mmCIF file of C-alpha atoms in Angstrom:
data_model
loop_
_atom_site.group_PDB
_atom_site.id
_atom_site.type_symbol
_atom_site.label_atom_id
_atom_site.label_comp_id
_atom_site.label_asym_id
_atom_site.label_seq_id
_atom_site.Cartn_x
_atom_site.Cartn_y
_atom_site.Cartn_z
ATOM 1 C CA MET J 1 18.662 18.908 -17.695
ATOM 2 C CA GLN J 2 21.862 17.456 -16.254
ATOM 3 C CA LYS J 3 20.842 18.169 -12.667
ATOM 4 C CA MET J 4 17.385 16.664 -13.281
ATOM 5 C CA LEU J 5 18.972 13.525 -14.682
ATOM 6 C CA GLY J 6 21.008 13.337 -11.479
ATOM 7 C CA TYR J 7 17.849 13.445 -9.340
ATOM 8 C CA MET J 8 16.238 10.772 -11.487
ATOM 9 C CA ARG J 9 19.272 8.518 -11.653
ATOM 10 C CA LYS J 10 19.667 8.595 -7.868
ATOM 11 C CA ALA J 11 15.990 7.728 -7.316
ATOM 12 C CA ILE J 12 16.017 4.924 -9.892
ATOM 13 C CA GLN J 13 19.105 3.361 -8.359
ATOM 14 C CA GLU J 14 18.205 3.947 -4.696
ATOM 15 C CA TYR J 15 14.736 2.438 -5.006
ATOM 16 C CA ARG J 16 15.604 -0.082 -7.732
ATOM 17 C CA MET J 17 12.877 1.271 -9.972
ATOM 18 C CA LEU J 18 14.141 -0.282 -13.194
ATOM 19 C CA SER J 19 15.726 -3.539 -14.326
ATOM 20 C CA ASP J 20 17.078 -4.879 -17.598
ATOM 21 C CA GLY J 21 14.287 -5.735 -19.998
ATOM 22 C CA ASP J 22 11.694 -3.386 -18.477
ATOM 23 C CA SER J 23 9.215 -1.669 -20.755
ATOM 24 C CA VAL J 24 8.044 1.540 -19.067
ATOM 25 C CA ALA J 25 4.861 3.446 -19.816
ATOM 26 C CA ALA J 26 5.413 7.111 -18.943
ATOM 27 C CA GLY J 27 2.091 8.629 -17.903
ATOM 28 C CA ILE J 28 1.714 11.903 -19.798
ATOM 29 C CA SER J 29 -0.694 14.528 -18.485
ATOM 30 C CA GLY J 30 0.774 17.272 -20.653
ATOM 31 C CA GLY J 31 2.129 19.122 -17.625
ATOM 32 C CA LYS J 32 5.735 20.060 -16.947
ATOM 33 C CA ASP J 33 6.439 17.165 -14.588
ATOM 34 C CA SER J 34 5.359 14.377 -16.927
ATOM 35 C CA LEU J 35 7.226 15.868 -19.894
ATOM 36 C CA VAL J 36 10.477 16.381 -17.942
ATOM 37 C CA MET J 37 10.140 12.825 -16.622
ATOM 38 C CA LEU J 38 9.520 11.434 -20.112
ATOM 39 C CA LEU J 39 12.552 13.135 -21.610
ATOM 40 C CA GLY J 40 14.677 12.202 -18.595
ATOM 41 C CA LEU J 41 13.742 8.527 -18.822
ATOM 42 C CA LYS J 42 14.641 8.484 -22.503
ATOM 43 C CA LEU J 43 17.979 10.277 -22.049
ATOM 44 C CA LEU J 44 18.952 8.030 -19.137
ATOM 45 C CA THR J 45 18.762 4.936 -21.372
ATOM 46 C CA ARG J 46 22.005 6.151 -22.956
ATOM 47 C CA PHE J 47 24.190 5.900 -19.860
ATOM 48 C CA ILE J 48 22.437 4.588 -16.748
ATOM 49 C CA GLY J 49 23.525 1.022 -17.464
ATOM 50 C CA ILE J 50 20.010 -0.474 -17.435
ATOM 51 C CA ASP J 51 18.465 -1.843 -20.628
ATOM 52 C CA TYR J 52 14.859 -0.599 -20.667
ATOM 53 C CA SER J 53 12.463 1.006 -23.148
ATOM 54 C CA VAL J 54 10.088 3.971 -22.805
ATOM 55 C CA HIS J 55 6.556 4.358 -24.186
ATOM 56 C CA ALA J 56 4.590 7.611 -23.663
ATOM 57 C CA LEU J 57 0.975 7.060 -22.608
ATOM 58 C CA ALA J 58 -1.756 9.700 -22.228
ATOM 59 C CA ILE J 59 -5.257 9.174 -20.855
ATOM 60 C CA ASP J 60 -7.420 12.017 -22.182
ATOM 61 C CA PRO J 61 -10.402 12.822 -19.896
ATOM 62 C CA VAL J 62 -11.897 14.862 -22.794
ATOM 63 C CA PHE J 63 -12.812 17.944 -20.757
ATOM 64 C CA GLY J 64 -15.756 19.876 -22.168
ATOM 65 C CA GLY J 65 -16.351 17.151 -24.744
ATOM 66 C CA LYS J 66 -13.243 18.193 -26.680
ATOM 67 C CA GLU J 67 -10.287 15.858 -27.160
ATOM 68 C CA THR J 68 -6.906 17.264 -26.153
ATOM 69 C CA ASP J 69 -4.559 18.354 -28.923
ATOM 70 C CA TYR J 70 -1.325 16.434 -28.304
ATOM 71 C CA THR J 71 0.298 17.437 -31.614
ATOM 72 C CA ALA J 72 3.259 19.248 -30.032
ATOM 73 C CA ILE J 73 3.904 16.412 -27.576
ATOM 74 C CA ARG J 74 3.695 13.867 -30.384
ATOM 75 C CA SER J 75 6.325 15.871 -32.278
ATOM 76 C CA LEU J 76 8.587 15.762 -29.204
ATOM 77 C CA CYS J 77 8.120 11.999 -28.983
ATOM 78 C CA ASP J 78 8.904 11.613 -32.695
ATOM 79 C CA GLU J 79 12.094 13.655 -32.224
ATOM 80 C CA TYR J 80 13.317 11.284 -29.505
ATOM 81 C CA GLU J 81 11.871 8.140 -31.122
ATOM 82 C CA ILE J 82 9.435 7.481 -28.273
ATOM 83 C CA PRO J 83 6.197 5.607 -29.129
ATOM 84 C CA PHE J 84 3.163 7.645 -28.019
ATOM 85 C CA THR J 85 -0.316 6.283 -27.324
ATOM 86 C CA VAL J 86 -3.321 8.501 -26.562
ATOM 87 C CA ILE J 87 -6.531 6.982 -25.195
ATOM 88 C CA PRO J 88 -9.645 9.233 -25.179
ATOM 89 C CA THR J 89 -12.066 8.469 -22.340
ATOM 90 C CA HIS J 90 -15.427 9.564 -20.897
ATOM 91 C CA ILE J 91 -13.893 10.416 -17.524
ATOM 92 C CA ALA J 92 -14.754 14.139 -17.608
ATOM 93 C CA GLU J 93 -18.318 13.414 -18.720
ATOM 94 C CA ILE J 94 -18.816 10.894 -15.897
ATOM 95 C CA VAL J 95 -17.290 13.117 -13.211
ATOM 96 C CA PHE J 96 -18.793 16.485 -14.176
ATOM 97 C CA ASP J 97 -21.940 15.753 -16.192
ATOM 98 C CA ILE J 98 -23.259 12.403 -14.987
ATOM 99 C CA ARG J 99 -22.076 12.217 -11.368
ATOM 100 C CA ARG J 100 -21.855 16.021 -10.891
ATOM 101 C CA GLU J 101 -19.280 15.467 -8.168
ATOM 102 C CA PRO J 102 -19.082 18.369 -5.666
ATOM 103 C CA ASN J 103 -15.430 17.416 -5.057
ATOM 104 C CA PRO J 104 -14.439 15.953 -8.428
ATOM 105 C CA CYS J 105 -10.664 15.614 -8.018
ATOM 106 C CA SER J 106 -10.677 12.376 -6.022
ATOM 107 C CA LEU J 107 -12.946 10.458 -8.411
ATOM 108 C CA CYS J 108 -11.222 11.867 -11.499
ATOM 109 C CA SER J 109 -7.804 10.902 -10.118
ATOM 110 C CA ARG J 110 -8.926 7.353 -9.315
ATOM 111 C CA MET J 111 -10.495 6.870 -12.740
ATOM 112 C CA ARG J 112 -7.459 8.233 -14.580
ATOM 113 C CA ARG J 113 -5.112 6.073 -12.511
ATOM 114 C CA GLY J 114 -7.206 2.979 -13.219
ATOM 115 C CA ALA J 115 -7.261 3.760 -16.927
ATOM 116 C CA LEU J 116 -3.492 4.300 -16.945
ATOM 117 C CA LEU J 117 -2.837 0.993 -15.204
ATOM 118 C CA GLU J 118 -5.114 -0.891 -17.589
ATOM 119 C CA ALA J 119 -3.606 0.777 -20.646
ATOM 120 C CA THR J 120 -0.079 0.073 -19.381
ATOM 121 C CA ARG J 121 -0.740 -3.661 -19.655
ATOM 122 C CA GLU J 122 -2.553 -3.250 -22.991
ATOM 123 C CA ILE J 123 0.498 -1.660 -24.642
ATOM 124 C CA GLY J 124 2.761 -4.389 -23.277
ATOM 125 C CA CYS J 125 4.438 -2.543 -20.407
ATOM 126 C CA SER J 126 4.877 -3.814 -16.853
ATOM 127 C CA LYS J 127 5.860 -0.516 -15.232
ATOM 128 C CA LEU J 128 4.071 2.828 -15.120
ATOM 129 C CA ALA J 129 6.114 5.973 -14.426
ATOM 130 C CA LEU J 130 4.280 8.922 -12.874
ATOM 131 C CA GLY J 131 5.627 12.464 -12.673
ATOM 132 C CA HIS J 132 5.163 13.170 -8.968
ATOM 133 C CA ASN J 133 7.976 15.355 -7.647
ATOM 134 C CA ARG J 134 9.228 16.023 -4.108
ATOM 135 C CA ASP J 135 6.716 18.828 -3.523
ATOM 136 C CA ASP J 136 3.846 16.547 -4.573
ATOM 137 C CA ALA J 137 4.913 14.067 -1.900
ATOM 138 C CA VAL J 138 4.929 16.726 0.813
ATOM 139 C CA GLU J 139 1.528 18.030 -0.326
ATOM 140 C CA THR J 140 0.067 14.517 -0.305
ATOM 141 C CA PHE J 141 1.364 13.949 3.229
ATOM 142 C CA PHE J 142 -0.369 17.097 4.499
ATOM 143 C CA MET J 143 -3.570 16.401 2.538
ATOM 144 C CA ASN J 144 -3.823 12.980 4.180
ATOM 145 C CA LEU J 145 -3.082 14.493 7.581
ATOM 146 C CA PHE J 146 -5.468 17.471 7.347
ATOM 147 C CA ASN J 147 -8.341 15.838 5.448
ATOM 148 C CA GLU J 148 -8.339 12.293 6.811
ATOM 149 C CA GLY J 149 -6.291 12.432 10.016
ATOM 150 C CA ARG J 150 -4.003 9.853 8.434
ATOM 151 C CA ILE J 151 -0.182 9.808 8.358
ATOM 152 C CA ASP J 152 0.624 8.477 4.908
ATOM 153 C CA CYS J 153 2.194 9.313 1.568
ATOM 154 C CA PHE J 154 2.649 7.588 -1.775
ATOM 155 C CA SER J 155 5.734 5.416 -2.296
ATOM 156 C CA PRO J 156 8.553 5.807 -4.818
ATOM 157 C CA VAL J 157 7.738 2.239 -5.964
ATOM 158 C CA SER J 158 4.343 0.507 -5.604
ATOM 159 C CA TYR J 159 3.228 -2.853 -6.978
ATOM 160 C CA MET J 160 -0.435 -2.827 -8.063
ATOM 161 C CA SER J 161 -1.397 -6.485 -7.855
ATOM 162 C CA HIS J 162 -4.834 -6.133 -9.492
ATOM 163 C CA HIS J 163 -3.180 -4.940 -12.687
ATOM 164 C CA ASP J 164 0.217 -6.624 -12.271
ATOM 165 C CA VAL J 165 1.879 -3.250 -12.839
ATOM 166 C CA THR J 166 4.624 -1.588 -10.802
ATOM 167 C CA VAL J 167 4.235 2.182 -10.400
ATOM 168 C CA ILE J 168 7.450 4.185 -10.171
ATOM 169 C CA ARG J 169 8.044 7.878 -9.484
ATOM 170 C CA PRO J 170 11.462 8.868 -10.904
ATOM 171 C CA LEU J 171 11.085 12.573 -9.955
ATOM 172 C CA ILE J 172 10.501 11.835 -6.260
ATOM 173 C CA ASN J 173 13.740 13.627 -5.237
ATOM 174 C CA ALA J 174 13.311 16.632 -7.549
ATOM 175 C CA PRO J 175 11.993 19.966 -6.168
ATOM 176 C CA GLU J 176 9.113 21.341 -8.228
ATOM 177 C CA ARG J 177 10.820 24.672 -8.887
ATOM 178 C CA GLU J 178 13.730 22.849 -10.533
ATOM 179 C CA VAL J 179 11.392 20.705 -12.626
ATOM 180 C CA ALA J 180 9.608 23.874 -13.762
ATOM 181 C CA GLY J 181 12.923 25.562 -14.541
ATOM 182 C CA THR J 182 14.033 22.588 -16.629
ATOM 183 C CA ALA J 183 10.782 22.593 -18.606
ATOM 184 C CA ARG J 184 11.163 26.309 -19.342
ATOM 185 C CA LYS J 185 14.826 26.044 -20.287
ATOM 186 C CA LEU J 186 14.161 23.185 -22.705
ATOM 187 C CA GLU J 187 10.998 24.896 -24.011
ATOM 188 C CA LEU J 188 8.999 21.708 -23.593
ATOM 189 C CA PRO J 189 5.456 21.784 -25.073
ATOM 190 C CA VAL J 190 3.582 22.016 -21.774
ATOM 191 C CA LEU J 191 -0.198 21.936 -22.206
ATOM 192 C CA LYS J 192 -2.494 24.198 -20.199
ATOM 193 C CA SER J 193 -4.929 22.130 -18.164
ATOM 194 C CA ALA J 194 -8.491 22.167 -19.511
ATOM 195 C CA CYS J 195 -9.917 20.949 -16.203
ATOM 196 C CA PRO J 196 -12.580 23.392 -14.900
ATOM 197 C CA GLU J 197 -11.299 22.841 -11.347
ATOM 198 C CA ASP J 198 -7.698 23.723 -12.178
ATOM 199 C CA GLY J 199 -6.312 26.114 -9.554
ATOM 200 C CA HIS J 200 -9.268 25.639 -7.206
ATOM 201 C CA THR J 201 -8.491 22.259 -5.684
ATOM 202 C CA ASN J 202 -7.785 21.140 -2.138
ATOM 203 C CA ARG J 203 -4.215 20.417 -3.237
ATOM 204 C CA GLU J 204 -3.833 24.077 -4.196
ATOM 205 C CA THR J 205 -4.972 25.104 -0.707
ATOM 206 C CA VAL J 206 -2.379 22.799 0.860
ATOM 207 C CA ARG J 207 0.259 24.104 -1.562
ATOM 208 C CA GLN J 208 -0.359 27.650 -0.355
ATOM 209 C CA PHE J 209 -0.019 26.474 3.260
ATOM 210 C CA ILE J 210 3.369 24.910 2.454
ATOM 211 C CA LEU J 211 4.533 28.030 0.596
ATOM 212 C CA GLU J 212 3.676 30.136 3.644
ATOM 213 C CA LYS J 213 5.669 27.777 5.865
ATOM 214 C CA GLU J 214 8.610 27.983 3.458
ATOM 215 C CA ARG J 215 8.592 31.770 3.745
ATOM 216 C CA GLU J 216 9.146 31.283 7.471
ATOM 217 C CA ASP J 217 11.665 28.447 7.065
ATOM 218 C CA ARG J 218 13.390 27.811 3.731
ATOM 219 C CA ARG J 219 14.209 24.243 4.801
ATOM 220 C CA PHE J 220 10.611 23.343 5.668
ATOM 221 C CA GLN J 221 10.094 20.853 2.803
ATOM 222 C CA ASP J 222 13.546 19.357 3.321
ATOM 223 C CA LYS J 223 12.657 18.690 6.949
ATOM 224 C CA ILE J 224 9.340 17.050 6.014
ATOM 225 C CA THR J 225 10.877 14.794 3.362
ATOM 226 C CA GLY J 226 13.662 13.878 5.773
ATOM 227 C CA ALA J 227 11.081 12.953 8.407
ATOM 228 C CA LEU J 228 9.176 10.814 5.898
ATOM 229 C CA ARG J 229 12.359 8.944 5.019
ATOM 230 C CA ARG J 230 13.414 8.354 8.614
ATOM 231 C CA ALA J 231 9.931 7.247 9.664
ATOM 232 C CA GLY J 232 9.607 4.882 6.710
ATOM 233 C CA ILE J 233 6.234 6.350 5.738
ATOM 234 C CA SER J 234 4.986 4.320 2.768
ATOM 235 C CA ARG J 235 8.515 2.876 2.404
ATOM 236 C CA TRP J 236 9.929 6.333 1.553
#
């Protein structure tokens, strides 16, 4: 976990993600990234020199009409004295049953993000931390390029004026393989996704493209992230 804390500390300080008095809602999907981020944010309060608090927040889409069992994650939060709020929604029903979206990921993502931002304010937080890692940033860049002909990527820090919430991404410098290794080593209670589209998304197709490029050039992702930084794409 020490190396992961180093990635997070550097990102928080470089992009000025946190300030004294901040109350941060950590968006919890149940996946490895959000759990590593949650634990990292809590552990960093002990020595980073910034006085902030952490609140875990999960938006449950309720896939298949069944609410997600967050018992193991709640136990983790209790162990580290992290408040945990779960908000069940009708997102899955709207996306899959009512709208019957042929490409459901985009709508589902927008609805979950909107619900997270709204809930962040409701629980008294002004910042929302999302668990996007370095690989997610590279994938998003190529998805925008291939699907929309647009050169863009999400930012480490984004202010969402409609909700008066600042979104931060503390894992932005962390390679996915190291996040996954940390989650395994710490035996974090990672939940298997109940989404019927899991593993069959456009992002997965792009991920396979990047993996193929990395087989040809081990520094492929490093080069892309370096280019994004130098070009100032989305202030990254």
